[in-house]
Amino acid sequence: QVQLVESGGGLVQPGGSLRLSCEASGNILGINDMGWYRQAPGKERELVAAITRGGITNYADSVKGRFTISRDNAKNTVYLQMNSLKPEDTAVFYCNAQWTGFMVAKQYWGQGTQVTVSS
């Protein structure tokens, strides 16, 4: 019912910046919260940042002050601006959307995009 298409991942040097985008399509009227997760090799998937439909944000402690999540509801798109990147930020980043309908709640995931921070 909902498709999430990500873009913006790639290779960047330590201290550099990267901007991820995630556009939702399909039955988008039921989407409430959206967010970004990441998973490094051998580690669990963790929440990086989340944003409500009204713009309330939440960040992991490790990225506060460096990352900024935002959304454009008119374009059905959520962004993650990443500054001052560190090697430990290297992971596959996944876009997530929480969807609610009549007595139904679902979550959707993007395909994942690789972010590599290395010199």
mmCIF file with all atom_site columns, C-alpha atoms in Angstrom:
data_model
loop_
_atom_site.group_PDB
_atom_site.id
_atom_site.type_symbol
_atom_site.label_atom_id
_atom_site.label_alt_id
_atom_site.label_comp_id
_atom_site.label_asym_id
_atom_site.label_entity_id
_atom_site.label_seq_id
_atom_site.pdbx_PDB_ins_code
_atom_site.Cartn_x
_atom_site.Cartn_y
_atom_site.Cartn_z
_atom_site.occupancy
_atom_site.B_iso_or_equiv
_atom_site.pdbx_formal_charge
_atom_site.auth_seq_id
_atom_site.auth_comp_id
_atom_site.auth_asym_id
_atom_site.auth_atom_id
_atom_site.pdbx_PDB_model_num
ATOM 1   C CA . GLN A 1 1   ? 0.000  0.000  0.000  1.00 0.00 ? 1   GLN A CA 1
ATOM 2   C CA . VAL A 1 2   ? 2.959  2.318  0.633  1.00 0.00 ? 2   VAL A CA 1
ATOM 3   C CA . GLN A 1 3   ? 6.251  2.411  -1.217 1.00 0.00 ? 3   GLN A CA 1
ATOM 4   C CA . LEU A 1 4   ? 9.325  4.230  0.083  1.00 0.00 ? 4   LEU A CA 1
ATOM 5   C CA . VAL A 1 5   ? 12.086 5.260  -2.305 1.00 0.00 ? 5   VAL A CA 1
ATOM 6   C CA . GLU A 1 6   ? 15.373 6.475  -0.847 1.00 0.00 ? 6   GLU A CA 1
ATOM 7   C CA . SER A 1 7   ? 18.211 8.454  -2.358 1.00 0.00 ? 7   SER A CA 1
ATOM 8   C CA . GLY A 1 8   ? 21.348 10.289 -1.289 1.00 0.00 ? 8   GLY A CA 1
ATOM 9   C CA . GLY A 1 9   ? 23.548 7.573  0.177  1.00 0.00 ? 9   GLY A CA 1
ATOM 10  C CA . GLY A 1 10  ? 27.168 7.124  -0.767 1.00 0.00 ? 10  GLY A CA 1
ATOM 11  C CA . LEU A 1 11  ? 30.783 7.534  0.287  1.00 0.00 ? 11  LEU A CA 1
ATOM 12  C CA . VAL A 1 12  ? 31.881 10.598 2.232  1.00 0.00 ? 12  VAL A CA 1
ATOM 13  C CA . GLN A 1 13  ? 35.014 11.602 4.140  1.00 0.00 ? 13  GLN A CA 1
ATOM 14  C CA . PRO A 1 14  ? 35.009 12.071 7.919  1.00 0.00 ? 14  PRO A CA 1
ATOM 15  C CA . GLY A 1 15  ? 33.675 15.510 8.767  1.00 0.00 ? 15  GLY A CA 1
ATOM 16  C CA . GLY A 1 16  ? 31.684 15.664 5.570  1.00 0.00 ? 16  GLY A CA 1
ATOM 17  C CA . SER A 1 17  ? 27.955 15.973 4.969  1.00 0.00 ? 17  SER A CA 1
ATOM 18  C CA . LEU A 1 18  ? 25.290 13.929 3.262  1.00 0.00 ? 18  LEU A CA 1
ATOM 19  C CA . ARG A 1 19  ? 21.564 14.445 2.712  1.00 0.00 ? 19  ARG A CA 1
ATOM 20  C CA . LEU A 1 20  ? 19.195 11.484 2.480  1.00 0.00 ? 20  LEU A CA 1
ATOM 21  C CA . SER A 1 21  ? 15.724 11.690 0.959  1.00 0.00 ? 21  SER A CA 1
ATOM 22  C CA . CYS A 1 22  ? 12.788 9.310  1.170  1.00 0.00 ? 22  CYS A CA 1
ATOM 23  C CA . GLU A 1 23  ? 9.649  9.784  -0.911 1.00 0.00 ? 23  GLU A CA 1
ATOM 24  C CA . ALA A 1 24  ? 6.468  7.890  -0.073 1.00 0.00 ? 24  ALA A CA 1
ATOM 25  C CA . SER A 1 25  ? 3.898  6.882  -2.650 1.00 0.00 ? 25  SER A CA 1
ATOM 26  C CA . GLY A 1 26  ? 0.724  4.823  -2.750 1.00 0.00 ? 26  GLY A CA 1
ATOM 27  C CA . ASN A 1 27  ? -1.793 5.142  0.073  1.00 0.00 ? 27  ASN A CA 1
ATOM 28  C CA . ILE A 1 28  ? 0.032  8.031  1.707  1.00 0.00 ? 28  ILE A CA 1
ATOM 29  C CA . LEU A 1 29  ? -2.927 9.609  3.506  1.00 0.00 ? 29  LEU A CA 1
ATOM 30  C CA . GLY A 1 30  ? -2.604 7.126  6.375  1.00 0.00 ? 30  GLY A CA 1
ATOM 31  C CA . ILE A 1 31  ? 1.055  7.876  7.116  1.00 0.00 ? 31  ILE A CA 1
ATOM 32  C CA . ASN A 1 32  ? 1.723  9.398  10.519 1.00 0.00 ? 32  ASN A CA 1
ATOM 33  C CA . ASP A 1 33  ? 5.262  9.123  11.890 1.00 0.00 ? 33  ASP A CA 1
ATOM 34  C CA . MET A 1 34  ? 8.290  8.732  9.655  1.00 0.00 ? 34  MET A CA 1
ATOM 35  C CA . GLY A 1 35  ? 11.889 8.112  10.539 1.00 0.00 ? 35  GLY A CA 1
ATOM 36  C CA . TRP A 1 36  ? 15.345 6.883  9.714  1.00 0.00 ? 36  TRP A CA 1
ATOM 37  C CA . TYR A 1 37  ? 16.987 3.761  11.109 1.00 0.00 ? 37  TYR A CA 1
ATOM 38  C CA . ARG A 1 38  ? 20.457 2.385  10.532 1.00 0.00 ? 38  ARG A CA 1
ATOM 39  C CA . GLN A 1 39  ? 22.130 -0.986 10.852 1.00 0.00 ? 39  GLN A CA 1
ATOM 40  C CA . ALA A 1 40  ? 25.865 -1.581 10.965 1.00 0.00 ? 40  ALA A CA 1
ATOM 41  C CA . PRO A 1 41  ? 27.381 -5.031 10.312 1.00 0.00 ? 41  PRO A CA 1
ATOM 42  C CA . GLY A 1 42  ? 26.893 -7.309 13.300 1.00 0.00 ? 42  GLY A CA 1
ATOM 43  C CA . LYS A 1 43  ? 24.697 -4.812 15.129 1.00 0.00 ? 43  LYS A CA 1
ATOM 44  C CA . GLU A 1 44  ? 20.976 -4.366 15.667 1.00 0.00 ? 44  GLU A CA 1
ATOM 45  C CA . ARG A 1 45  ? 18.937 -1.905 13.676 1.00 0.00 ? 45  ARG A CA 1
ATOM 46  C CA . GLU A 1 46  ? 18.600 1.315  15.664 1.00 0.00 ? 46  GLU A CA 1
ATOM 47  C CA . LEU A 1 47  ? 16.482 4.426  15.446 1.00 0.00 ? 47  LEU A CA 1
ATOM 48  C CA . VAL A 1 48  ? 18.431 7.457  14.264 1.00 0.00 ? 48  VAL A CA 1
ATOM 49  C CA . ALA A 1 49  ? 15.717 10.102 14.025 1.00 0.00 ? 49  ALA A CA 1
ATOM 50  C CA . ALA A 1 50  ? 11.936 10.300 13.845 1.00 0.00 ? 50  ALA A CA 1
ATOM 51  C CA . ILE A 1 51  ? 9.409  12.981 13.023 1.00 0.00 ? 51  ILE A CA 1
ATOM 52  C CA . THR A 1 52  ? 5.655  13.171 13.494 1.00 0.00 ? 52  THR A CA 1
ATOM 53  C CA . ARG A 1 53  ? 3.181  14.444 10.947 1.00 0.00 ? 53  ARG A CA 1
ATOM 54  C CA . GLY A 1 54  ? 3.122  17.730 12.866 1.00 0.00 ? 54  GLY A CA 1
ATOM 55  C CA . GLY A 1 55  ? 6.900  18.116 12.901 1.00 0.00 ? 55  GLY A CA 1
ATOM 56  C CA . ILE A 1 56  ? 7.866  16.910 16.389 1.00 0.00 ? 56  ILE A CA 1
ATOM 57  C CA . THR A 1 57  ? 11.315 15.303 16.231 1.00 0.00 ? 57  THR A CA 1
ATOM 58  C CA . ASN A 1 58  ? 13.298 12.762 18.207 1.00 0.00 ? 58  ASN A CA 1
ATOM 59  C CA . TYR A 1 59  ? 16.988 11.857 17.849 1.00 0.00 ? 59  TYR A CA 1
ATOM 60  C CA . ALA A 1 60  ? 19.372 9.221  19.055 1.00 0.00 ? 60  ALA A CA 1
ATOM 61  C CA . ASP A 1 61  ? 21.890 10.665 21.507 1.00 0.00 ? 61  ASP A CA 1
ATOM 62  C CA . SER A 1 62  ? 24.767 9.769  19.199 1.00 0.00 ? 62  SER A CA 1
ATOM 63  C CA . VAL A 1 63  ? 23.546 12.078 16.425 1.00 0.00 ? 63  VAL A CA 1
ATOM 64  C CA . LYS A 1 64  ? 22.121 15.039 18.339 1.00 0.00 ? 64  LYS A CA 1
ATOM 65  C CA . GLY A 1 65  ? 23.598 18.280 17.096 1.00 0.00 ? 65  GLY A CA 1
ATOM 66  C CA . ARG A 1 66  ? 24.877 16.658 13.898 1.00 0.00 ? 66  ARG A CA 1
ATOM 67  C CA . PHE A 1 67  ? 21.789 15.265 12.141 1.00 0.00 ? 67  PHE A CA 1
ATOM 68  C CA . THR A 1 68  ? 18.523 17.014 11.301 1.00 0.00 ? 68  THR A CA 1
ATOM 69  C CA . ILE A 1 69  ? 15.324 15.294 10.219 1.00 0.00 ? 69  ILE A CA 1
ATOM 70  C CA . SER A 1 70  ? 12.608 17.172 8.365  1.00 0.00 ? 70  SER A CA 1
ATOM 71  C CA . ARG A 1 71  ? 9.597  16.432 6.192  1.00 0.00 ? 71  ARG A CA 1
ATOM 72  C CA . ASP A 1 72  ? 7.621  18.049 3.431  1.00 0.00 ? 72  ASP A CA 1
ATOM 73  C CA . ASN A 1 73  ? 4.080  16.734 3.711  1.00 0.00 ? 73  ASN A CA 1
ATOM 74  C CA . ALA A 1 74  ? 3.062  18.261 0.386  1.00 0.00 ? 74  ALA A CA 1
ATOM 75  C CA . LYS A 1 75  ? 5.765  16.208 -1.339 1.00 0.00 ? 75  LYS A CA 1
ATOM 76  C CA . ASN A 1 76  ? 5.346  13.131 0.900  1.00 0.00 ? 76  ASN A CA 1
ATOM 77  C CA . THR A 1 77  ? 9.073  13.244 1.554  1.00 0.00 ? 77  THR A CA 1
ATOM 78  C CA . VAL A 1 78  ? 11.260 12.974 4.642  1.00 0.00 ? 78  VAL A CA 1
ATOM 79  C CA . TYR A 1 79  ? 14.889 14.129 4.741  1.00 0.00 ? 79  TYR A CA 1
ATOM 80  C CA . LEU A 1 80  ? 17.910 13.466 6.897  1.00 0.00 ? 80  LEU A CA 1
ATOM 81  C CA . GLN A 1 81  ? 20.665 16.071 6.791  1.00 0.00 ? 81  GLN A CA 1
ATOM 82  C CA . MET A 1 82  ? 23.852 14.555 8.196  1.00 0.00 ? 82  MET A CA 1
ATOM 83  C CA . ASN A 1 83  ? 26.762 16.827 9.108  1.00 0.00 ? 83  ASN A CA 1
ATOM 84  C CA . SER A 1 84  ? 30.112 16.187 10.798 1.00 0.00 ? 84  SER A CA 1
ATOM 85  C CA . LEU A 1 85  ? 29.967 12.547 9.794  1.00 0.00 ? 85  LEU A CA 1
ATOM 86  C CA . LYS A 1 86  ? 32.120 10.023 11.644 1.00 0.00 ? 86  LYS A CA 1
ATOM 87  C CA . PRO A 1 87  ? 33.370 6.575  10.612 1.00 0.00 ? 87  PRO A CA 1
ATOM 88  C CA . GLU A 1 88  ? 31.090 5.046  13.239 1.00 0.00 ? 88  GLU A CA 1
ATOM 89  C CA . ASP A 1 89  ? 28.103 6.432  11.313 1.00 0.00 ? 89  ASP A CA 1
ATOM 90  C CA . THR A 1 90  ? 28.811 3.891  8.568  1.00 0.00 ? 90  THR A CA 1
ATOM 91  C CA . ALA A 1 91  ? 25.717 1.725  8.141  1.00 0.00 ? 91  ALA A CA 1
ATOM 92  C CA . VAL A 1 92  ? 22.799 0.867  5.923  1.00 0.00 ? 92  VAL A CA 1
ATOM 93  C CA . PHE A 1 93  ? 20.158 3.529  6.476  1.00 0.00 ? 93  PHE A CA 1
ATOM 94  C CA . TYR A 1 94  ? 16.487 2.627  6.181  1.00 0.00 ? 94  TYR A CA 1
ATOM 95  C CA . CYS A 1 95  ? 13.494 4.904  5.785  1.00 0.00 ? 95  CYS A CA 1
ATOM 96  C CA . ASN A 1 96  ? 10.447 3.948  7.861  1.00 0.00 ? 96  ASN A CA 1
ATOM 97  C CA . ALA A 1 97  ? 6.806  5.010  7.776  1.00 0.00 ? 97  ALA A CA 1
ATOM 98  C CA . GLN A 1 98  ? 4.072  4.254  10.293 1.00 0.00 ? 98  GLN A CA 1
ATOM 99  C CA . TRP A 1 99  ? 0.638  3.889  8.677  1.00 0.00 ? 99  TRP A CA 1
ATOM 100 C CA . THR A 1 100 ? -2.790 3.701  10.288 1.00 0.00 ? 100 THR A CA 1
ATOM 101 C CA . GLY A 1 101 ? -6.165 2.881  8.793  1.00 0.00 ? 101 GLY A CA 1
ATOM 102 C CA . PHE A 1 102 ? -9.496 1.731  10.178 1.00 0.00 ? 102 PHE A CA 1
ATOM 103 C CA . MET A 1 103 ? -8.515 -0.512 13.114 1.00 0.00 ? 103 MET A CA 1
ATOM 104 C CA . VAL A 1 104 ? -5.281 -1.325 11.289 1.00 0.00 ? 104 VAL A CA 1
ATOM 105 C CA . ALA A 1 105 ? -1.692 -0.230 11.874 1.00 0.00 ? 105 ALA A CA 1
ATOM 106 C CA . LYS A 1 106 ? 1.256  -1.094 9.666  1.00 0.00 ? 106 LYS A CA 1
ATOM 107 C CA . GLN A 1 107 ? 4.831  -0.054 9.105  1.00 0.00 ? 107 GLN A CA 1
ATOM 108 C CA . TYR A 1 108 ? 6.741  0.165  5.851  1.00 0.00 ? 108 TYR A CA 1
ATOM 109 C CA . TRP A 1 109 ? 10.445 0.157  5.071  1.00 0.00 ? 109 TRP A CA 1
ATOM 110 C CA . GLY A 1 110 ? 12.582 1.456  2.279  1.00 0.00 ? 110 GLY A CA 1
ATOM 111 C CA . GLN A 1 111 ? 15.089 -0.758 0.511  1.00 0.00 ? 111 GLN A CA 1
ATOM 112 C CA . GLY A 1 112 ? 18.035 0.668  2.442  1.00 0.00 ? 112 GLY A CA 1
ATOM 113 C CA . THR A 1 113 ? 20.870 2.883  1.278  1.00 0.00 ? 113 THR A CA 1
ATOM 114 C CA . GLN A 1 114 ? 24.535 2.468  2.170  1.00 0.00 ? 114 GLN A CA 1
ATOM 115 C CA . VAL A 1 115 ? 26.318 5.319  3.928  1.00 0.00 ? 115 VAL A CA 1
ATOM 116 C CA . THR A 1 116 ? 30.075 4.883  4.217  1.00 0.00 ? 116 THR A CA 1
ATOM 117 C CA . VAL A 1 117 ? 32.259 7.378  6.082  1.00 0.00 ? 117 VAL A CA 1
ATOM 118 C CA . SER A 1 118 ? 35.910 6.754  5.337  1.00 0.00 ? 118 SER A CA 1
ATOM 119 C CA . SER A 1 119 ? 39.069 8.556  4.323  1.00 0.00 ? 119 SER A CA 1
#
